[in-house]
Amino acid sequence: MKITRMKKTGSLIPLASMADIAFLLLIFFMISSIIDIEREIPVRLPGSETIQIEKGRTFTVWITASGDYYFDGRRDTAHNLVSYARYRLAGDPGVKALVSADRDLPFESVNGVLESLREAGVYNIVMVAKKSRGTGTNE
């Protein structure tokens, strides 16, 4: 009696469905990465055309193009700025310092004033800028 043996067939991997699986995985990862983006919270912010500053709660430090400091209406030094800022801070802990610096002044001079104010403990600092007239350039 002759017994015929069956031929062993090799295993086949269906390649047609692999492209579908890869495509679905790609879509899954794209969608799940979008979910981590921070959502915008709808908040109605107040509008203002000008800043209203309370008198007595601010003091201004002017820095000229030559690097001279002016505060309290007179020319002074950075060391005295620290003393003056501490004096104003003692009277009102919420005092704001307005820094008006010449536009051609090197940043090191402005940074010196900011460091002096930080040393005095004044952290509410406003850098004053001139509003442009809509030409796209600063004046």
Short mmCIF file of N, CA, C and O in Angstrom, two decimals:
data_model
loop_
_atom_site.label_atom_id
_atom_site.label_comp_id
_atom_site.label_asym_id
_atom_site.label_seq_id
_atom_site.Cartn_x
_atom_site.Cartn_y
_atom_site.Cartn_z
N MET A 1 0.83 -1.14 0.00
CA MET A 1 0.00 0.00 0.00
C MET A 1 0.90 1.23 0.00
O MET A 1 1.83 1.31 0.79
N LYS A 2 0.54 2.08 -0.84
CA LYS A 2 1.34 3.29 -0.98
C LYS A 2 0.65 4.43 -0.24
O LYS A 2 -0.49 4.75 -0.52
N ILE A 3 1.37 4.99 0.73
CA ILE A 3 0.82 6.11 1.51
C ILE A 3 1.46 7.40 0.97
O ILE A 3 2.68 7.51 0.91
N THR A 4 0.62 8.25 0.61
CA THR A 4 1.13 9.54 0.14
C THR A 4 1.16 10.53 1.30
O THR A 4 0.22 10.63 2.08
N ARG A 5 2.21 11.15 1.38
CA ARG A 5 2.34 12.16 2.44
C ARG A 5 1.87 13.51 1.92
O ARG A 5 2.10 13.85 0.77
N MET A 6 1.28 14.25 2.83
CA MET A 6 0.83 15.58 2.47
C MET A 6 2.02 16.52 2.49
O MET A 6 2.89 16.42 3.35
N LYS A 7 2.01 17.40 1.55
CA LYS A 7 3.07 18.40 1.52
C LYS A 7 2.78 19.44 2.59
O LYS A 7 1.66 19.89 2.75
N LYS A 8 3.82 19.76 3.29
CA LYS A 8 3.66 20.81 4.30
C LYS A 8 3.64 22.16 3.58
O LYS A 8 4.51 22.43 2.77
N THR A 9 2.68 22.91 3.93
CA THR A 9 2.62 24.25 3.35
C THR A 9 3.28 25.21 4.33
O THR A 9 3.17 25.08 5.55
N GLY A 10 3.97 26.18 3.81
CA GLY A 10 4.62 27.18 4.65
C GLY A 10 3.60 28.16 5.23
O GLY A 10 2.49 28.30 4.74
N SER A 11 3.95 28.77 6.34
CA SER A 11 3.04 29.74 6.91
C SER A 11 3.06 31.02 6.07
O SER A 11 4.10 31.46 5.65
N LEU A 12 1.91 31.55 5.92
CA LEU A 12 1.76 32.78 5.15
C LEU A 12 1.26 33.90 6.05
O LEU A 12 0.38 33.69 6.88
N ILE A 13 1.84 35.03 5.88
CA ILE A 13 1.39 36.22 6.60
C ILE A 13 0.62 37.07 5.60
O ILE A 13 1.16 37.45 4.57
N PRO A 14 -0.63 37.35 5.92
CA PRO A 14 -1.41 38.14 4.96
C PRO A 14 -0.91 39.59 4.92
O PRO A 14 -1.08 40.35 5.88
N LEU A 15 -0.25 39.93 3.87
CA LEU A 15 0.33 41.27 3.76
C LEU A 15 -0.69 42.33 3.38
O LEU A 15 -0.46 43.51 3.62
N ALA A 16 -1.78 41.96 2.84
CA ALA A 16 -2.79 42.94 2.44
C ALA A 16 -3.38 43.64 3.66
O ALA A 16 -3.65 44.84 3.64
N SER A 17 -3.56 42.93 4.74
CA SER A 17 -4.15 43.55 5.93
C SER A 17 -3.11 44.31 6.75
O SER A 17 -3.47 45.10 7.62
N MET A 18 -1.81 44.09 6.51
CA MET A 18 -0.77 44.81 7.28
C MET A 18 -0.81 46.31 7.00
O MET A 18 -0.62 47.11 7.89
N ALA A 19 -1.06 46.67 5.77
CA ALA A 19 -1.14 48.09 5.43
C ALA A 19 -2.33 48.74 6.14
O ALA A 19 -2.23 49.87 6.63
N ASP A 20 -3.43 48.03 6.23
CA ASP A 20 -4.60 48.55 6.93
C ASP A 20 -4.32 48.74 8.42
O ASP A 20 -4.69 49.75 9.01
N ILE A 21 -3.64 47.78 9.02
CA ILE A 21 -3.32 47.87 10.44
C ILE A 21 -2.35 49.03 10.71
O ILE A 21 -2.53 49.79 11.66
N ALA A 22 -1.35 49.18 9.85
CA ALA A 22 -0.40 50.29 10.02
C ALA A 22 -1.10 51.62 9.89
O ALA A 22 -0.84 52.57 10.65
N PHE A 23 -2.02 51.74 8.92
CA PHE A 23 -2.76 52.98 8.72
C PHE A 23 -3.63 53.29 9.94
O PHE A 23 -3.69 54.43 10.41
N LEU A 24 -4.30 52.29 10.50
CA LEU A 24 -5.14 52.51 11.68
C LEU A 24 -4.31 52.90 12.89
O LEU A 24 -4.71 53.76 13.70
N LEU A 25 -3.13 52.29 13.04
CA LEU A 25 -2.25 52.67 14.16
C LEU A 25 -1.75 54.11 14.00
O LEU A 25 -1.66 54.86 14.98
N LEU A 26 -1.44 54.51 12.79
CA LEU A 26 -1.01 55.87 12.54
C LEU A 26 -2.10 56.87 12.91
O LEU A 26 -1.85 57.87 13.59
N ILE A 27 -3.33 56.59 12.50
CA ILE A 27 -4.46 57.46 12.85
C ILE A 27 -4.66 57.49 14.36
O ILE A 27 -4.89 58.56 14.94
N PHE A 28 -4.56 56.36 15.03
CA PHE A 28 -4.72 56.31 16.47
C PHE A 28 -3.70 57.19 17.18
O PHE A 28 -4.04 57.97 18.07
N PHE A 29 -2.43 57.08 16.80
CA PHE A 29 -1.39 57.88 17.46
C PHE A 29 -1.53 59.36 17.15
O PHE A 29 -1.25 60.21 18.00
N MET A 30 -1.97 59.71 15.96
CA MET A 30 -2.17 61.12 15.63
C MET A 30 -3.30 61.71 16.46
O MET A 30 -3.19 62.82 16.99
N ILE A 31 -4.38 61.00 16.62
CA ILE A 31 -5.52 61.50 17.39
C ILE A 31 -5.20 61.56 18.88
O ILE A 31 -5.54 62.53 19.56
N SER A 32 -4.52 60.55 19.39
CA SER A 32 -4.22 60.56 20.83
C SER A 32 -3.19 61.62 21.19
O SER A 32 -3.18 62.12 22.31
N SER A 33 -2.32 62.02 20.27
CA SER A 33 -1.36 63.08 20.58
C SER A 33 -2.02 64.44 20.56
O SER A 33 -1.59 65.37 21.23
N ILE A 34 -3.09 64.63 19.80
CA ILE A 34 -3.81 65.90 19.76
C ILE A 34 -4.56 66.12 21.06
O ILE A 34 -4.73 67.24 21.51
N ILE A 35 -4.97 65.08 21.72
CA ILE A 35 -5.74 65.20 22.95
C ILE A 35 -4.93 65.88 24.05
O ILE A 35 -5.48 66.58 24.89
N ASP A 36 -3.61 65.77 24.05
CA ASP A 36 -2.78 66.34 25.10
C ASP A 36 -2.60 67.85 24.97
O ASP A 36 -2.03 68.47 25.86
N ILE A 37 -3.05 68.46 23.90
CA ILE A 37 -2.90 69.90 23.71
C ILE A 37 -3.79 70.63 24.71
O ILE A 37 -4.93 70.25 24.96
N GLU A 38 -3.24 71.70 25.30
CA GLU A 38 -4.00 72.48 26.28
C GLU A 38 -5.16 73.18 25.60
O GLU A 38 -5.01 73.83 24.57
N ARG A 39 -6.32 73.05 26.18
CA ARG A 39 -7.52 73.63 25.60
C ARG A 39 -7.64 75.09 26.03
O ARG A 39 -7.25 75.46 27.12
N GLU A 40 -8.21 75.88 25.16
CA GLU A 40 -8.44 77.28 25.47
C GLU A 40 -9.68 77.40 26.35
O GLU A 40 -10.71 76.78 26.09
N ILE A 41 -9.56 78.19 27.39
CA ILE A 41 -10.68 78.39 28.31
C ILE A 41 -11.35 79.70 27.94
O ILE A 41 -10.69 80.73 27.86
N PRO A 42 -12.65 79.68 27.68
CA PRO A 42 -13.31 80.92 27.27
C PRO A 42 -13.46 81.88 28.46
O PRO A 42 -14.21 81.62 29.40
N VAL A 43 -12.71 82.96 28.40
CA VAL A 43 -12.76 83.98 29.44
C VAL A 43 -12.94 85.32 28.74
O VAL A 43 -12.22 85.65 27.80
N ARG A 44 -13.89 86.09 29.19
CA ARG A 44 -14.08 87.43 28.64
C ARG A 44 -13.15 88.39 29.35
O ARG A 44 -13.34 88.69 30.52
N LEU A 45 -12.15 88.86 28.64
CA LEU A 45 -11.18 89.77 29.22
C LEU A 45 -11.65 91.21 29.07
O LEU A 45 -12.25 91.56 28.06
N PRO A 46 -11.39 92.05 30.07
CA PRO A 46 -11.80 93.45 29.95
C PRO A 46 -10.94 94.18 28.94
O PRO A 46 -9.78 93.84 28.73
N GLY A 47 -11.51 95.16 28.28
CA GLY A 47 -10.76 95.95 27.31
C GLY A 47 -10.44 97.32 27.87
O GLY A 47 -11.14 97.86 28.73
N SER A 48 -9.35 97.89 27.39
CA SER A 48 -8.94 99.22 27.83
C SER A 48 -8.10 99.85 26.75
O SER A 48 -7.30 99.19 26.10
N GLU A 49 -8.31 101.13 26.53
CA GLU A 49 -7.49 101.82 25.54
C GLU A 49 -6.32 102.52 26.20
O GLU A 49 -5.31 102.74 25.57
N THR A 50 -6.45 102.87 27.45
CA THR A 50 -5.36 103.50 28.18
C THR A 50 -5.23 102.83 29.54
O THR A 50 -6.19 102.27 30.06
N ILE A 51 -4.05 102.90 30.08
CA ILE A 51 -3.81 102.34 31.40
C ILE A 51 -4.07 103.43 32.43
O ILE A 51 -3.55 104.54 32.32
N GLN A 52 -4.89 103.11 33.40
CA GLN A 52 -5.15 104.06 34.47
C GLN A 52 -4.25 103.72 35.64
O GLN A 52 -4.28 102.62 36.16
N ILE A 53 -3.43 104.68 36.01
CA ILE A 53 -2.47 104.48 37.08
C ILE A 53 -2.93 105.29 38.29
O ILE A 53 -3.25 106.48 38.17
N GLU A 54 -2.98 104.64 39.42
CA GLU A 54 -3.38 105.32 40.64
C GLU A 54 -2.24 106.22 41.10
O GLU A 54 -1.10 105.79 41.19
N LYS A 55 -2.58 107.47 41.38
CA LYS A 55 -1.56 108.40 41.87
C LYS A 55 -1.07 107.97 43.23
O LYS A 55 -1.83 107.51 44.07
N GLY A 56 0.21 108.09 43.45
CA GLY A 56 0.81 107.73 44.72
C GLY A 56 1.22 106.27 44.83
O GLY A 56 1.94 105.91 45.73
N ARG A 57 0.76 105.43 43.91
CA ARG A 57 1.11 104.01 43.95
C ARG A 57 2.23 103.68 42.99
O ARG A 57 2.57 102.53 42.82
N THR A 58 2.78 104.69 42.32
CA THR A 58 3.86 104.46 41.38
C THR A 58 4.97 105.48 41.58
O THR A 58 4.74 106.55 42.15
N PHE A 59 6.14 105.12 41.12
CA PHE A 59 7.21 106.11 40.98
C PHE A 59 7.96 105.80 39.70
O PHE A 59 8.02 104.66 39.26
N THR A 60 8.48 106.84 39.07
CA THR A 60 9.10 106.69 37.76
C THR A 60 10.60 106.86 37.87
O THR A 60 11.09 107.74 38.56
N VAL A 61 11.31 106.00 37.16
CA VAL A 61 12.76 106.09 37.04
C VAL A 61 13.05 106.38 35.58
O VAL A 61 12.67 105.62 34.70
N TRP A 62 13.70 107.52 35.30
CA TRP A 62 14.07 107.88 33.94
C TRP A 62 15.55 107.60 33.75
O TRP A 62 16.37 107.91 34.63
N ILE A 63 15.90 107.04 32.60
CA ILE A 63 17.30 106.81 32.26
C ILE A 63 17.55 107.52 30.94
O ILE A 63 16.92 107.19 29.93
N THR A 64 18.45 108.49 30.95
CA THR A 64 18.73 109.25 29.73
C THR A 64 19.69 108.49 28.84
O THR A 64 20.27 107.47 29.23
N ALA A 65 19.90 109.02 27.63
CA ALA A 65 20.81 108.38 26.67
C ALA A 65 22.24 108.36 27.19
O ALA A 65 23.04 107.50 26.84
N SER A 66 22.59 109.32 28.04
CA SER A 66 23.94 109.35 28.60
C SER A 66 24.10 108.44 29.82
O SER A 66 25.18 108.32 30.37
N GLY A 67 23.01 107.79 30.25
CA GLY A 67 23.08 106.85 31.36
C GLY A 67 22.82 107.47 32.72
O GLY A 67 23.08 106.84 33.74
N ASP A 68 22.29 108.69 32.75
CA ASP A 68 21.97 109.35 34.02
C ASP A 68 20.61 108.86 34.52
O ASP A 68 19.69 108.63 33.74
N TYR A 69 20.50 108.70 35.85
CA TYR A 69 19.25 108.26 36.48
C TYR A 69 18.53 109.48 37.06
O TYR A 69 19.13 110.33 37.69
N TYR A 70 17.24 109.52 36.85
CA TYR A 70 16.39 110.55 37.44
C TYR A 70 15.22 109.86 38.12
O TYR A 70 14.54 109.03 37.51
N PHE A 71 15.00 110.19 39.36
CA PHE A 71 13.80 109.74 40.07
C PHE A 71 13.52 110.75 41.16
O PHE A 71 14.41 111.47 41.60
N ASP A 72 12.28 110.81 41.55
CA ASP A 72 11.82 111.79 42.53
C ASP A 72 12.11 113.21 42.05
O ASP A 72 12.39 114.11 42.83
N GLY A 73 12.11 113.40 40.71
CA GLY A 73 12.28 114.73 40.13
C GLY A 73 13.70 115.26 40.08
O GLY A 73 13.91 116.41 39.72
N ARG A 74 14.68 114.45 40.43
CA ARG A 74 16.06 114.95 40.39
C ARG A 74 17.03 113.85 39.95
O ARG A 74 16.72 112.67 40.04
N ARG A 75 18.20 114.28 39.54
CA ARG A 75 19.24 113.34 39.10
C ARG A 75 19.87 112.69 40.32
O ARG A 75 20.13 113.35 41.32
N ASP A 76 20.10 111.36 40.24
CA ASP A 76 20.65 110.65 41.39
C ASP A 76 21.44 109.43 40.92
O ASP A 76 21.62 109.24 39.72
N THR A 77 21.88 108.60 41.85
CA THR A 77 22.70 107.43 41.53
C THR A 77 21.90 106.14 41.71
O THR A 77 20.84 106.13 42.34
N ALA A 78 22.45 105.04 41.20
CA ALA A 78 21.79 103.74 41.32
C ALA A 78 21.74 103.30 42.78
O ALA A 78 20.78 102.66 43.21
N HIS A 79 22.77 103.63 43.55
CA HIS A 79 22.78 103.27 44.98
C HIS A 79 21.63 103.96 45.71
O HIS A 79 20.94 103.36 46.54
N ASN A 80 21.40 105.23 45.42
CA ASN A 80 20.30 105.95 46.05
C ASN A 80 18.94 105.48 45.53
O ASN A 80 17.93 105.61 46.22
N LEU A 81 18.92 104.90 44.33
CA LEU A 81 17.68 104.33 43.81
C LEU A 81 17.21 103.18 44.68
O LEU A 81 16.02 103.05 44.97
N VAL A 82 18.13 102.36 45.15
CA VAL A 82 17.78 101.25 46.05
C VAL A 82 17.15 101.80 47.33
O VAL A 82 16.10 101.32 47.78
N SER A 83 17.76 102.82 47.91
CA SER A 83 17.23 103.41 49.15
C SER A 83 15.85 104.03 48.92
O SER A 83 14.94 103.86 49.73
N TYR A 84 15.73 104.75 47.80
CA TYR A 84 14.46 105.40 47.50
C TYR A 84 13.35 104.36 47.25
O TYR A 84 12.22 104.53 47.73
N ALA A 85 13.68 103.30 46.54
CA ALA A 85 12.69 102.26 46.26
C ALA A 85 12.26 101.57 47.55
O ALA A 85 11.07 101.26 47.73
N ARG A 86 13.19 101.33 48.45
CA ARG A 86 12.82 100.72 49.74
C ARG A 86 11.92 101.65 50.54
O ARG A 86 10.99 101.20 51.22
N TYR A 87 12.21 102.95 50.48
CA TYR A 87 11.39 103.94 51.18
C TYR A 87 9.96 103.92 50.62
O TYR A 87 8.99 103.91 51.38
N ARG A 88 9.83 103.90 49.27
CA ARG A 88 8.50 103.89 48.66
C ARG A 88 7.78 102.57 48.92
O ARG A 88 6.57 102.53 49.11
N LEU A 89 8.54 101.47 48.98
CA LEU A 89 7.96 100.16 49.23
C LEU A 89 7.46 100.04 50.68
O LEU A 89 6.45 99.38 50.94
N ALA A 90 8.15 100.69 51.60
CA ALA A 90 7.73 100.65 53.00
C ALA A 90 6.39 101.36 53.18
O ALA A 90 5.56 100.94 53.99
N GLY A 91 6.16 102.42 52.42
CA GLY A 91 4.89 103.15 52.51
C GLY A 91 3.74 102.41 51.86
O GLY A 91 2.60 102.54 52.29
N ASP A 92 4.02 101.63 50.81
CA ASP A 92 2.98 100.91 50.08
C ASP A 92 3.59 99.66 49.47
O ASP A 92 4.34 99.75 48.50
N PRO A 93 3.29 98.47 50.00
CA PRO A 93 3.88 97.25 49.45
C PRO A 93 3.49 96.96 48.01
O PRO A 93 4.15 96.20 47.32
N GLY A 94 2.43 97.57 47.50
CA GLY A 94 1.99 97.35 46.13
C GLY A 94 2.48 98.41 45.16
O GLY A 94 1.95 98.53 44.06
N VAL A 95 3.49 99.16 45.53
CA VAL A 95 3.99 100.24 44.68
C VAL A 95 4.59 99.67 43.39
O VAL A 95 5.17 98.58 43.38
N LYS A 96 4.39 100.39 42.28
CA LYS A 96 4.92 99.98 40.99
C LYS A 96 6.00 100.96 40.56
O LYS A 96 5.86 102.16 40.75
N ALA A 97 7.04 100.42 39.97
CA ALA A 97 8.11 101.26 39.42
C ALA A 97 7.92 101.35 37.91
O ALA A 97 7.83 100.33 37.23
N LEU A 98 7.85 102.55 37.40
CA LEU A 98 7.76 102.78 35.96
C LEU A 98 9.16 103.13 35.47
O LEU A 98 9.75 104.10 35.92
N VAL A 99 9.70 102.34 34.56
CA VAL A 99 11.04 102.58 34.04
C VAL A 99 10.92 103.14 32.64
O VAL A 99 10.44 102.48 31.73
N SER A 100 11.37 104.40 32.47
CA SER A 100 11.37 105.05 31.16
C SER A 100 12.82 105.22 30.74
O SER A 100 13.55 106.01 31.32
N ALA A 101 13.22 104.45 29.74
CA ALA A 101 14.61 104.49 29.29
C ALA A 101 14.67 104.97 27.86
O ALA A 101 13.77 104.72 27.06
N ASP A 102 15.75 105.67 27.54
CA ASP A 102 15.98 106.13 26.18
C ASP A 102 16.12 104.93 25.25
O ASP A 102 16.72 103.92 25.62
N ARG A 103 15.59 105.03 24.05
CA ARG A 103 15.58 103.88 23.14
C ARG A 103 16.97 103.49 22.66
O ARG A 103 17.20 102.36 22.28
N ASP A 104 17.93 104.41 22.67
CA ASP A 104 19.28 104.11 22.21
C ASP A 104 20.19 103.66 23.34
O ASP A 104 21.39 103.47 23.13
N LEU A 105 19.65 103.50 24.51
CA LEU A 105 20.43 103.11 25.68
C LEU A 105 20.79 101.63 25.62
O LEU A 105 19.96 100.80 25.25
N PRO A 106 22.04 101.26 25.95
CA PRO A 106 22.38 99.83 25.98
C PRO A 106 21.59 99.11 27.08
O PRO A 106 21.26 99.69 28.11
N PHE A 107 21.32 97.84 26.84
CA PHE A 107 20.51 97.07 27.78
C PHE A 107 21.18 96.96 29.15
O PHE A 107 20.49 96.84 30.17
N GLU A 108 22.49 97.00 29.21
CA GLU A 108 23.18 96.87 30.49
C GLU A 108 22.75 97.96 31.47
O GLU A 108 22.63 97.73 32.66
N SER A 109 22.51 99.18 30.96
CA SER A 109 22.07 100.28 31.83
C SER A 109 20.67 100.01 32.37
O SER A 109 20.40 100.25 33.55
N VAL A 110 19.79 99.53 31.52
CA VAL A 110 18.43 99.23 31.95
C VAL A 110 18.46 98.05 32.92
O VAL A 110 17.75 98.05 33.94
N ASN A 111 19.28 97.06 32.63
CA ASN A 111 19.38 95.90 33.51
C ASN A 111 19.90 96.30 34.89
O ASN A 111 19.49 95.74 35.91
N GLY A 112 20.80 97.29 34.95
CA GLY A 112 21.28 97.79 36.24
C GLY A 112 20.15 98.36 37.08
O GLY A 112 20.09 98.14 38.30
N VAL A 113 19.25 99.09 36.44
CA VAL A 113 18.10 99.66 37.16
C VAL A 113 17.18 98.53 37.63
O VAL A 113 16.71 98.53 38.77
N LEU A 114 16.95 97.55 36.77
CA LEU A 114 16.09 96.43 37.16
C LEU A 114 16.68 95.65 38.33
O LEU A 114 15.96 95.23 39.25
N GLU A 115 17.99 95.46 38.32
CA GLU A 115 18.66 94.77 39.43
C GLU A 115 18.58 95.60 40.71
O GLU A 115 18.40 95.05 41.80
N SER A 116 18.72 96.92 40.60
CA SER A 116 18.60 97.78 41.79
C SER A 116 17.20 97.70 42.38
O SER A 116 17.04 97.64 43.61
N LEU A 117 16.19 97.70 41.51
CA LEU A 117 14.81 97.59 42.00
C LEU A 117 14.55 96.23 42.63
O LEU A 117 13.87 96.12 43.66
N ARG A 118 15.12 95.18 42.04
CA ARG A 118 14.96 93.84 42.60
C ARG A 118 15.64 93.76 43.97
O ARG A 118 15.11 93.18 44.91
N GLU A 119 16.81 94.38 44.10
CA GLU A 119 17.52 94.40 45.38
C GLU A 119 16.72 95.11 46.45
O GLU A 119 16.72 94.73 47.62
N ALA A 120 15.98 96.15 46.02
CA ALA A 120 15.15 96.89 46.97
C ALA A 120 13.88 96.14 47.33
O ALA A 120 13.25 96.46 48.33
N GLY A 121 13.50 95.15 46.53
CA GLY A 121 12.30 94.39 46.82
C GLY A 121 11.10 94.80 45.99
O GLY A 121 9.99 94.34 46.24
N VAL A 122 11.31 95.65 44.99
CA VAL A 122 10.22 96.08 44.11
C VAL A 122 10.15 95.09 42.95
O VAL A 122 11.10 94.95 42.19
N TYR A 123 9.03 94.39 42.84
CA TYR A 123 8.86 93.40 41.78
C TYR A 123 7.77 93.78 40.79
O TYR A 123 7.61 93.13 39.78
N ASN A 124 7.01 94.82 41.09
CA ASN A 124 6.01 95.34 40.15
C ASN A 124 6.69 96.42 39.32
O ASN A 124 6.76 97.58 39.71
N ILE A 125 7.21 96.02 38.17
CA ILE A 125 7.97 96.93 37.32
C ILE A 125 7.30 97.01 35.96
O ILE A 125 6.96 95.99 35.36
N VAL A 126 7.11 98.23 35.47
CA VAL A 126 6.50 98.45 34.17
C VAL A 126 7.51 99.17 33.29
O VAL A 126 8.04 100.21 33.68
N MET A 127 7.80 98.59 32.12
CA MET A 127 8.67 99.24 31.15
C MET A 127 7.79 100.14 30.28
O MET A 127 6.88 99.66 29.61
N VAL A 128 8.07 101.43 30.29
CA VAL A 128 7.25 102.40 29.57
C VAL A 128 7.72 102.46 28.12
O VAL A 128 8.91 102.53 27.84
N ALA A 129 6.76 102.41 27.19
CA ALA A 129 7.05 102.50 25.76
C ALA A 129 6.11 103.50 25.12
O ALA A 129 4.99 103.71 25.59
N LYS A 130 6.57 104.10 24.05
CA LYS A 130 5.75 105.05 23.32
C LYS A 130 4.90 104.29 22.32
O LYS A 130 5.41 103.43 21.59
N LYS A 131 3.63 104.61 22.26
CA LYS A 131 2.73 103.92 21.34
C LYS A 131 3.01 104.39 19.92
O LYS A 131 3.12 105.58 19.65
N SER A 132 3.15 103.42 19.01
CA SER A 132 3.39 103.78 17.60
C SER A 132 2.08 104.26 17.00
O SER A 132 1.00 103.91 17.45
N ARG A 133 2.19 105.00 15.91
CA ARG A 133 1.00 105.59 15.30
C ARG A 133 0.43 104.76 14.16
O ARG A 133 -0.15 105.27 13.23
N GLY A 134 0.65 103.43 14.23
CA GLY A 134 0.07 102.57 13.23
C GLY A 134 0.87 102.47 11.95
O GLY A 134 0.40 101.93 10.96
N THR A 135 2.09 102.99 11.91
CA THR A 135 2.90 102.92 10.70
C THR A 135 3.70 101.63 10.64
O THR A 135 4.33 101.35 9.65
N GLY A 136 3.67 100.86 11.73
CA GLY A 136 4.43 99.61 11.76
C GLY A 136 5.84 99.81 12.28
O GLY A 136 6.56 98.85 12.45
N THR A 137 6.24 101.03 12.52
CA THR A 137 7.57 101.29 13.07
C THR A 137 7.42 102.08 14.34
O THR A 137 6.46 102.82 14.53
N ASN A 138 8.35 101.93 15.23
CA ASN A 138 8.36 102.70 16.47
C ASN A 138 8.98 104.05 16.20
O ASN A 138 9.86 104.21 15.36
N GLU A 139 8.52 105.03 16.92
CA GLU A 139 9.06 106.38 16.73
C GLU A 139 10.02 106.73 17.83
O GLU A 139 10.00 106.26 18.88
#
